[in-house]
Amino acid sequence: MCGIIGYIGSKDVVPVLIDGLRKLEYRGYDSAGIAVVAGGAVALRRSAGKLSNLERAIVADPIAGDYGVGHTRWATHGRPTEENAHPHRDCTGRIVVVHNGIIENYLDLKRELQQQGHRFVTETDTEIVAHLVEREMRGDGLEHAARRALMLMRGLFALVLISADDPGKIVAVRKGPPIVVGLGDGECFVASDIPAILSHTRDVVFLGDEEMAVVTRSGVTFTDFFGRPVSATTQRVLWDPIMAEKAGYKHFMLKEIFEQPAAARDTILGRISQDTGRVFLEEMTITDAQLAAIERVTILACGTSWHAGLVGKFLIEQLARVPVEVDLASEYRYRDPIIGPGDVLLAISQSGETADTLAALREMKRKGHPTLAICNVVGSSIATAADGGIYLHAGPEIGVASTKAFTSQCGVLALLRSEEDTSE
Ligand code: GLU
């Protein structure tokens, strides 16, 4: 997952953007860039590799502006080069976009736009967004052009846009990956994750799925993709910034390895009766009748969560005698799997935002199959999309290589097996 930051307010924008990107470094990235608007023009700096390379590029050739956006990229389409690093621009260079996710139909859109005379300079899927918005600009504002463009794009994406021709405005869009809007005093932020803005504000709104935020210095309006106003709830983040920091360890991963006993305790305790040993999984909104009707469990996950799924297969098959298949969500979503009425789908994802797992789960839901999820991040897309599920309660996992979340995932799968045990 890449990092996104946007800022509009009276602070010096470049340090705010760089600082925000630094707080998101833990997600992993291959290149970075920022764009700011100053004096009616866009200024942009990008760099392959570490954030320090970008900082050096800015020192060598300084930029300043009134507001802007920044991005750390984790390439999906196009090599990790400076040219492919975000932000990307339209033909005029006045519309700027940063993007998390994948535009599935970008090749069709690119061909169409090229035929209409648009010139592409990168290998990314993201660049089509800038050109589409350019084509859809009709003098009624960036948000309207963005809405028209959105209707043509397939995939899962978070986008943040600015245009020098519609100054003083940042437009953020969410279809899948998260976007958080931070509200300050005469200033606003957008980001892909809370740590990026926590040192500036604790008042945040999590943008809902298929919603748009139009952010200005004096406030934010929230709408759906059709421009209809939606209600937004401001939440006060109680996270201590230290919780998202390394707490004295050299690396997040090291810290999280040592947190495993506590994480496993937090996952399991409170769900087991100390007297009877019976397991209670209140969030599993699945009835005994539904449980008894299960003929096959398909576990869908990616990466480390997929390995937890393999452990789950052993645990569940051994005791419940129900066949379990463990599938990579990225493969599953693109084939035409054979699914019967007795099938239940169990998605596993630490972040709850793994794009392939989310897409596969949504597809199964659409076909009418019961879905369950095991996630760590409360309120995440997969957790909310599934019919029922279990949270890990393992605390924030910052290390990209999963440790304590894996242990807790195995803990939850063992509880599932025990749940079967007691219901027999
Ligand atoms: N698909 C886009 C790219 O390859 C965005 C990748 C990301 O989420 O960082 O540039």
Coordinates of C-alpha atoms and ligand atoms in Angstrom, one line a residue:
M1 CA 0.0 0.0 0.0
C2 CA 1.5 3.4 -1.0
G3 CA 1.4 6.6 1.0
I4 CA -0.6 9.7 0.3
I5 CA -0.6 13.1 1.9
G6 CA -2.3 16.4 0.9
Y7 CA -2.2 19.7 2.8
I8 CA -3.9 23.1 2.5
G9 CA -3.4 25.8 5.1
S10 CA -1.0 28.5 6.1
K11 CA 2.0 26.3 7.1
D12 CA 5.0 25.9 4.7
V13 CA 3.6 23.1 2.6
V14 CA 6.8 21.3 1.5
P15 CA 7.9 20.3 5.0
V16 CA 4.4 19.2 5.9
L17 CA 4.3 16.9 2.9
I18 CA 7.7 15.5 3.4
D19 CA 7.0 14.9 7.1
G20 CA 3.7 13.2 6.3
L21 CA 5.5 10.9 3.7
R22 CA 8.1 10.0 6.3
K23 CA 5.5 8.9 8.8
L24 CA 4.1 6.6 6.0
E25 CA 7.5 5.2 5.1
Y26 CA 6.8 2.1 7.1
R27 CA 4.5 0.8 4.5
G28 CA 7.3 0.3 2.1
Y29 CA 7.8 2.2 -1.2
D30 CA 10.1 2.4 -4.3
S31 CA 9.9 6.1 -5.2
A32 CA 8.4 9.4 -3.9
G33 CA 7.3 12.8 -5.1
I34 CA 5.4 16.0 -4.3
A35 CA 3.6 18.6 -6.2
V36 CA 2.7 22.1 -5.0
V37 CA 0.7 25.0 -6.4
A38 CA 2.3 28.4 -6.2
G39 CA 1.4 31.6 -8.1
G40 CA -1.0 29.8 -10.3
A41 CA 1.5 27.2 -11.5
V42 CA 2.3 23.6 -10.5
A43 CA 5.8 22.7 -9.3
L44 CA 6.8 19.1 -9.0
R45 CA 9.8 17.1 -7.7
R46 CA 10.1 13.3 -7.8
S47 CA 12.8 10.8 -7.2
A48 CA 13.3 7.0 -7.4
G49 CA 14.4 5.3 -4.1
K50 CA 14.4 6.7 -0.7
L51 CA 12.7 9.8 0.6
S52 CA 16.1 11.3 1.3
N53 CA 16.7 11.3 -2.5
L54 CA 13.6 13.4 -2.9
E55 CA 14.7 15.7 -0.2
R56 CA 18.1 16.1 -1.9
A57 CA 16.3 16.9 -5.2
I58 CA 14.3 19.6 -3.4
V59 CA 17.4 21.1 -1.8
A60 CA 19.1 21.2 -5.2
D61 CA 16.1 22.8 -6.8
P62 CA 13.8 24.2 -4.2
I63 CA 10.0 24.6 -4.5
A64 CA 7.4 26.3 -2.3
G65 CA 3.7 26.6 -2.6
D66 CA 0.3 27.3 -1.0
Y67 CA -0.9 23.7 -1.0
G68 CA 0.0 20.4 -2.4
V69 CA 0.1 16.6 -2.5
G70 CA 2.7 13.9 -1.9
H71 CA 3.1 10.2 -2.6
T72 CA 5.3 7.2 -1.9
R73 CA 4.8 4.7 -4.6
W74 CA 4.7 0.9 -4.5
A75 CA 4.7 0.2 -8.2
T76 CA 2.0 -2.0 -9.8
H77 CA 2.1 -0.8 -13.4
G78 CA 5.4 0.5 -14.7
R79 CA 8.9 0.3 -13.4
P80 CA 10.0 2.1 -10.2
T81 CA 11.6 5.0 -11.9
E82 CA 11.6 8.8 -11.4
E83 CA 9.3 9.2 -14.5
N84 CA 6.8 6.7 -13.1
A85 CA 6.9 8.2 -9.6
H86 CA 3.8 10.1 -8.6
P87 CA 2.4 12.8 -8.8
H88 CA 1.3 12.5 -12.4
R89 CA 0.1 15.3 -14.7
D90 CA -2.2 15.9 -17.7
C91 CA -1.0 17.4 -21.0
T92 CA -1.1 21.0 -19.7
G93 CA 0.8 20.1 -16.5
R94 CA -1.8 21.9 -14.5
I95 CA -3.8 18.9 -13.2
V96 CA -2.0 16.7 -10.8
V97 CA -3.0 13.3 -9.3
V98 CA -1.6 10.8 -6.8
H99 CA -3.1 7.3 -6.6
N100 CA -3.2 4.2 -4.4
G101 CA -4.5 1.1 -6.1
I102 CA -5.1 -0.1 -9.7
I103 CA -7.2 1.3 -12.6
E104 CA -8.2 -2.1 -14.2
N105 CA -9.3 -0.7 -17.5
Y106 CA -6.5 1.8 -18.0
L107 CA -5.2 0.3 -21.3
D108 CA -8.6 0.8 -23.0
L109 CA -8.9 4.4 -21.6
K110 CA -5.3 5.1 -22.5
R111 CA -5.9 4.0 -26.2
E112 CA -9.0 6.2 -26.3
L113 CA -7.3 9.2 -24.9
Q114 CA -4.3 8.8 -27.2
Q115 CA -6.6 8.7 -30.2
Q116 CA -8.0 12.0 -28.9
G117 CA -4.5 13.5 -28.9
H118 CA -3.4 13.1 -25.3
R119 CA 0.3 12.6 -24.9
F120 CA 1.4 10.0 -22.2
V121 CA 4.9 10.2 -20.7
T122 CA 4.8 7.3 -18.1
E123 CA 4.1 3.6 -18.0
T124 CA 1.6 3.8 -15.1
D125 CA -2.1 3.2 -14.9
T126 CA -2.4 6.4 -12.9
E127 CA -1.5 8.8 -15.7
I128 CA -4.9 8.1 -17.4
V129 CA -6.6 9.8 -14.5
A130 CA -4.9 13.2 -15.1
H131 CA -5.8 13.0 -18.8
L132 CA -9.4 11.9 -18.2
V133 CA -9.9 14.7 -15.8
E134 CA -8.3 17.1 -18.2
R135 CA -10.8 16.0 -20.9
E136 CA -13.7 16.2 -18.5
M137 CA -12.9 19.8 -17.3
R138 CA -15.9 22.0 -18.4
G139 CA -15.4 25.0 -16.2
D140 CA -17.7 23.7 -13.5
G141 CA -14.9 22.8 -11.1
L142 CA -12.3 20.0 -10.5
E143 CA -14.8 17.9 -8.4
H144 CA -17.3 17.8 -11.3
A145 CA -14.6 16.8 -13.8
A146 CA -13.4 14.2 -11.4
R147 CA -16.9 12.7 -11.0
R148 CA -17.3 12.4 -14.7
A149 CA -13.9 10.7 -15.0
L150 CA -14.7 8.4 -12.1
M151 CA -17.7 7.0 -13.9
L152 CA -15.4 5.7 -16.6
M153 CA -12.8 4.0 -14.4
R154 CA -12.9 0.4 -13.1
G155 CA -10.8 -0.9 -10.2
L156 CA -10.1 0.0 -6.7
F157 CA -8.4 3.2 -6.0
A158 CA -7.8 6.2 -3.7
L159 CA -7.1 9.4 -5.7
V160 CA -6.1 12.9 -4.6
L161 CA -6.3 15.6 -7.2
I162 CA -5.4 19.3 -7.5
S163 CA -5.7 21.7 -10.5
A164 CA -4.0 25.0 -10.9
D165 CA -7.1 26.1 -12.8
D166 CA -9.3 25.5 -9.8
P167 CA -7.1 26.9 -7.1
G168 CA -7.3 26.4 -3.3
K169 CA -8.9 23.0 -3.6
I170 CA -7.9 19.4 -3.0
V171 CA -10.3 16.7 -4.2
A172 CA -10.0 13.2 -2.6
V173 CA -11.8 10.1 -3.8
R174 CA -12.1 6.7 -2.3
K175 CA -13.2 3.5 -4.0
G176 CA -11.5 0.8 -1.9
P177 CA -8.3 1.9 -0.3
P178 CA -8.7 4.2 2.7
I179 CA -8.6 8.0 2.8
V180 CA -8.6 10.0 6.0
V181 CA -9.3 13.7 6.1
G182 CA -7.7 15.7 9.0
L183 CA -9.4 18.9 10.2
G184 CA -7.3 21.7 11.7
D185 CA -7.7 25.3 12.5
G186 CA -7.7 27.0 9.1
E187 CA -6.0 24.0 7.6
C188 CA -7.0 20.6 6.3
F189 CA -5.1 17.4 5.5
V190 CA -5.8 14.3 3.5
A191 CA -3.9 11.1 3.9
S192 CA -3.9 7.4 3.3
D193 CA -3.3 6.6 7.0
I194 CA -3.5 8.4 10.3
P195 CA 0.2 8.6 11.3
A196 CA 0.8 11.0 8.4
I197 CA -1.3 13.7 10.1
L198 CA -1.4 12.9 13.8
S199 CA 1.3 15.5 14.7
H200 CA -1.0 18.2 13.2
T201 CA -4.5 17.2 14.2
R202 CA -6.5 14.5 16.0
D203 CA -9.8 15.4 14.5
V204 CA -10.4 13.2 11.5
V205 CA -13.1 11.9 9.1
F206 CA -12.7 8.5 7.5
L207 CA -14.0 9.0 3.9
G208 CA -16.7 6.4 3.2
D209 CA -16.4 4.0 0.3
E210 CA -17.4 5.6 -3.0
E211 CA -17.3 9.0 -1.5
M212 CA -15.5 12.3 -2.4
A213 CA -14.1 15.0 -0.2
V214 CA -13.6 18.5 -1.5
V215 CA -11.0 20.1 0.8
T216 CA -10.3 23.8 1.1
R217 CA -8.6 25.9 3.7
S218 CA -11.8 26.7 5.5
G219 CA -13.4 23.2 5.5
V220 CA -14.5 20.1 3.7
T221 CA -17.6 19.0 1.9
F222 CA -18.4 15.3 1.6
T223 CA -20.5 13.8 -1.3
D224 CA -21.0 10.5 -3.0
F225 CA -19.8 10.0 -6.5
F226 CA -23.0 11.6 -7.9
G227 CA -22.4 14.8 -5.9
R228 CA -25.1 14.1 -3.3
P229 CA -24.1 15.3 0.1
V230 CA -23.3 12.5 2.6
S231 CA -23.0 12.9 6.4
A232 CA -19.5 12.7 7.8
T233 CA -18.7 11.9 11.4
T234 CA -15.6 13.6 12.9
Q235 CA -13.7 11.3 15.2
R236 CA -11.1 12.2 17.7
V237 CA -8.1 9.9 17.4
L238 CA -7.0 8.7 20.8
W239 CA -3.9 6.9 19.5
D240 CA -0.7 8.2 21.1
P241 CA 1.7 8.9 18.2
I242 CA 4.1 6.7 20.2
M243 CA 1.8 3.8 19.6
A244 CA 2.6 4.1 16.0
E245 CA 6.3 4.6 16.6
K246 CA 9.0 2.2 17.5
A247 CA 8.9 2.4 21.3
G248 CA 12.7 2.0 21.7
Y249 CA 13.2 -0.9 19.4
K250 CA 15.4 -0.5 16.3
H251 CA 12.7 -1.6 13.9
F252 CA 8.9 -1.9 14.0
M253 CA 9.2 -5.5 13.2
L254 CA 11.4 -6.2 16.2
K255 CA 9.0 -4.4 18.4
E256 CA 6.1 -6.4 17.0
I257 CA 7.9 -9.7 17.4
F258 CA 8.2 -8.9 21.1
E259 CA 4.6 -7.9 21.3
Q260 CA 3.4 -11.4 20.2
P261 CA 2.6 -12.8 23.7
A262 CA 0.5 -9.7 24.5
A263 CA -1.2 -9.7 21.1
A264 CA -2.1 -13.4 21.3
R265 CA -3.5 -12.8 24.8
D266 CA -5.6 -9.9 23.6
T267 CA -6.9 -12.0 20.7
I268 CA -7.9 -15.1 22.7
L269 CA -8.7 -13.9 26.3
G270 CA -12.2 -12.6 26.6
R271 CA -13.4 -15.1 24.0
I272 CA -12.9 -18.1 26.2
S273 CA -14.9 -18.9 29.3
Q274 CA -12.4 -19.5 32.1
D275 CA -14.9 -21.9 33.7
T276 CA -16.0 -24.1 30.8
G277 CA -13.4 -23.5 28.1
R278 CA -16.3 -22.6 25.8
V279 CA -15.5 -20.1 23.0
F280 CA -17.6 -17.1 22.3
L281 CA -17.3 -15.4 19.0
E282 CA -19.9 -12.7 19.3
E283 CA -19.0 -10.9 16.0
M284 CA -19.5 -14.1 14.1
T285 CA -23.1 -13.4 13.0
I286 CA -23.5 -17.0 11.7
T287 CA -26.2 -19.2 13.1
D288 CA -25.9 -22.8 14.3
A289 CA -28.0 -23.8 11.4
Q290 CA -25.8 -22.0 8.9
L291 CA -22.8 -23.6 10.6
A292 CA -24.2 -27.1 10.3
A293 CA -25.0 -26.5 6.6
I294 CA -21.3 -25.7 5.7
E295 CA -19.9 -28.2 3.3
R296 CA -16.7 -26.5 2.4
V297 CA -14.7 -23.5 3.7
T298 CA -12.6 -21.5 1.2
I299 CA -10.0 -19.3 2.9
L300 CA -8.9 -16.4 0.8
A301 CA -5.8 -14.3 1.6
C302 CA -2.5 -13.0 0.3
G303 CA 1.0 -13.1 1.6
T304 CA 1.5 -13.9 5.3
S305 CA -2.3 -14.2 5.9
W306 CA -2.4 -16.9 3.2
H307 CA 0.1 -18.9 5.4
A308 CA -2.1 -18.4 8.4
G309 CA -4.9 -19.8 6.2
L310 CA -2.8 -23.0 5.7
V311 CA -2.5 -23.4 9.4
G312 CA -6.3 -22.8 9.6
K313 CA -6.9 -25.6 7.1
F314 CA -5.1 -28.1 9.3
L315 CA -6.9 -27.0 12.4
I316 CA -10.4 -26.9 10.9
E317 CA -10.2 -30.1 8.8
Q318 CA -8.7 -32.1 11.6
L319 CA -11.5 -31.5 14.0
A320 CA -14.6 -30.3 12.0
R321 CA -14.0 -32.7 9.2
V322 CA -15.1 -30.0 6.7
P323 CA -12.9 -29.7 3.6
V324 CA -11.0 -26.4 3.6
E325 CA -9.4 -24.9 0.5
V326 CA -6.8 -22.1 0.8
D327 CA -6.7 -19.9 -2.2
L328 CA -4.6 -16.8 -3.1
A329 CA -7.1 -14.0 -3.4
S330 CA -5.2 -12.5 -6.4
E331 CA -5.7 -15.8 -8.4
Y332 CA -9.2 -16.5 -7.1
R333 CA -10.7 -13.2 -8.2
Y334 CA -9.6 -13.6 -11.8
R335 CA -10.7 -17.2 -12.4
D336 CA -14.2 -18.6 -12.4
P337 CA -14.2 -20.7 -9.2
I338 CA -16.7 -23.5 -8.7
I339 CA -18.8 -22.6 -5.7
G340 CA -21.8 -24.5 -4.3
P341 CA -24.6 -23.6 -1.9
G342 CA -22.7 -25.2 1.1
D343 CA -19.6 -23.0 0.6
V344 CA -18.6 -20.3 3.0
L345 CA -15.8 -17.9 2.3
L346 CA -13.3 -16.8 4.9
A347 CA -11.1 -13.8 4.1
I348 CA -8.0 -13.1 6.2
S349 CA -6.2 -9.8 6.0
Q350 CA -4.2 -7.9 8.7
S351 CA -5.0 -4.4 7.3
G352 CA -8.4 -5.4 6.0
E353 CA -7.6 -3.4 2.9
T354 CA -5.8 -6.0 0.8
A355 CA -7.2 -5.1 -2.6
D356 CA -7.4 -8.6 -4.1
T357 CA -8.9 -10.1 -1.0
L358 CA -11.5 -7.3 -0.9
A359 CA -12.4 -7.7 -4.5
A360 CA -12.7 -11.5 -4.2
L361 CA -14.9 -11.2 -1.1
R362 CA -17.2 -8.6 -2.8
E363 CA -17.6 -10.9 -5.8
M364 CA -18.6 -13.8 -3.6
K365 CA -21.0 -11.7 -1.7
R366 CA -22.5 -10.5 -4.9
K367 CA -23.1 -14.1 -5.9
G368 CA -24.9 -14.6 -2.7
H369 CA -22.4 -16.7 -0.7
P370 CA -21.9 -16.2 3.1
T371 CA -18.6 -14.4 3.8
L372 CA -16.6 -14.1 7.0
A373 CA -13.4 -12.1 7.7
I374 CA -10.5 -12.1 10.1
C375 CA -9.0 -8.7 10.2
N376 CA -6.9 -6.6 12.6
V377 CA -7.9 -3.0 11.6
V378 CA -11.3 -2.2 13.0
G379 CA -13.7 -0.7 10.5
S380 CA -11.5 -1.7 7.6
S381 CA -13.0 -2.3 4.2
I382 CA -12.9 -6.2 4.4
A383 CA -14.2 -6.2 7.9
T384 CA -17.1 -4.1 7.0
A385 CA -17.8 -5.8 3.7
A386 CA -18.0 -9.3 5.2
D387 CA -21.3 -10.7 6.7
G388 CA -19.5 -11.5 9.9
G389 CA -16.0 -11.7 11.3
I390 CA -13.5 -11.7 14.1
Y391 CA -11.1 -8.9 14.9
L392 CA -7.5 -9.8 16.0
H393 CA -7.2 -7.0 18.6
A394 CA -3.4 -7.3 18.0
G395 CA -2.8 -3.5 18.0
P396 CA -1.3 -1.6 15.0
E397 CA 1.1 -3.6 13.0
I398 CA 3.5 -1.3 11.2
G399 CA 6.1 -3.8 9.9
V400 CA 5.3 -4.9 6.4
A401 CA 6.5 -8.4 7.1
S402 CA 3.7 -9.6 9.4
T403 CA 4.6 -11.1 12.8
K404 CA 2.2 -10.6 15.6
A405 CA -0.8 -10.4 13.3
F406 CA 0.1 -13.8 12.0
T407 CA 0.3 -15.2 15.5
S408 CA -3.0 -13.7 16.3
Q409 CA -4.6 -14.9 13.1
C410 CA -3.5 -18.5 14.0
G411 CA -5.1 -17.8 17.5
V412 CA -8.4 -16.8 15.9
L413 CA -8.3 -19.9 13.6
A414 CA -7.7 -22.1 16.7
L415 CA -10.7 -20.4 18.3
L416 CA -12.8 -21.2 15.3
R417 CA -11.8 -24.8 15.6
S418 CA -12.7 -24.8 19.3
E419 CA -16.0 -23.2 18.4
E420 CA -16.7 -26.2 16.2
D421 CA -15.5 -28.5 19.0
T422 CA -18.0 -27.2 21.6
S423 CA -20.9 -27.1 19.1
E424 CA -20.5 -30.8 18.3
Ligands
GLU1 N1 -0.9 1.6 -9.8 C1 -0.2 2.8 -9.4 C2 1.3 2.7 -9.9 O1 1.8 1.7 -10.3 C3 -0.2 3.1 -8.0 C4 0.7 2.2 -7.1 C5 0.6 2.5 -5.6 O2 -0.5 2.2 -5.0 O3 1.6 3.0 -5.1 O4 1.9 3.7 -10.0

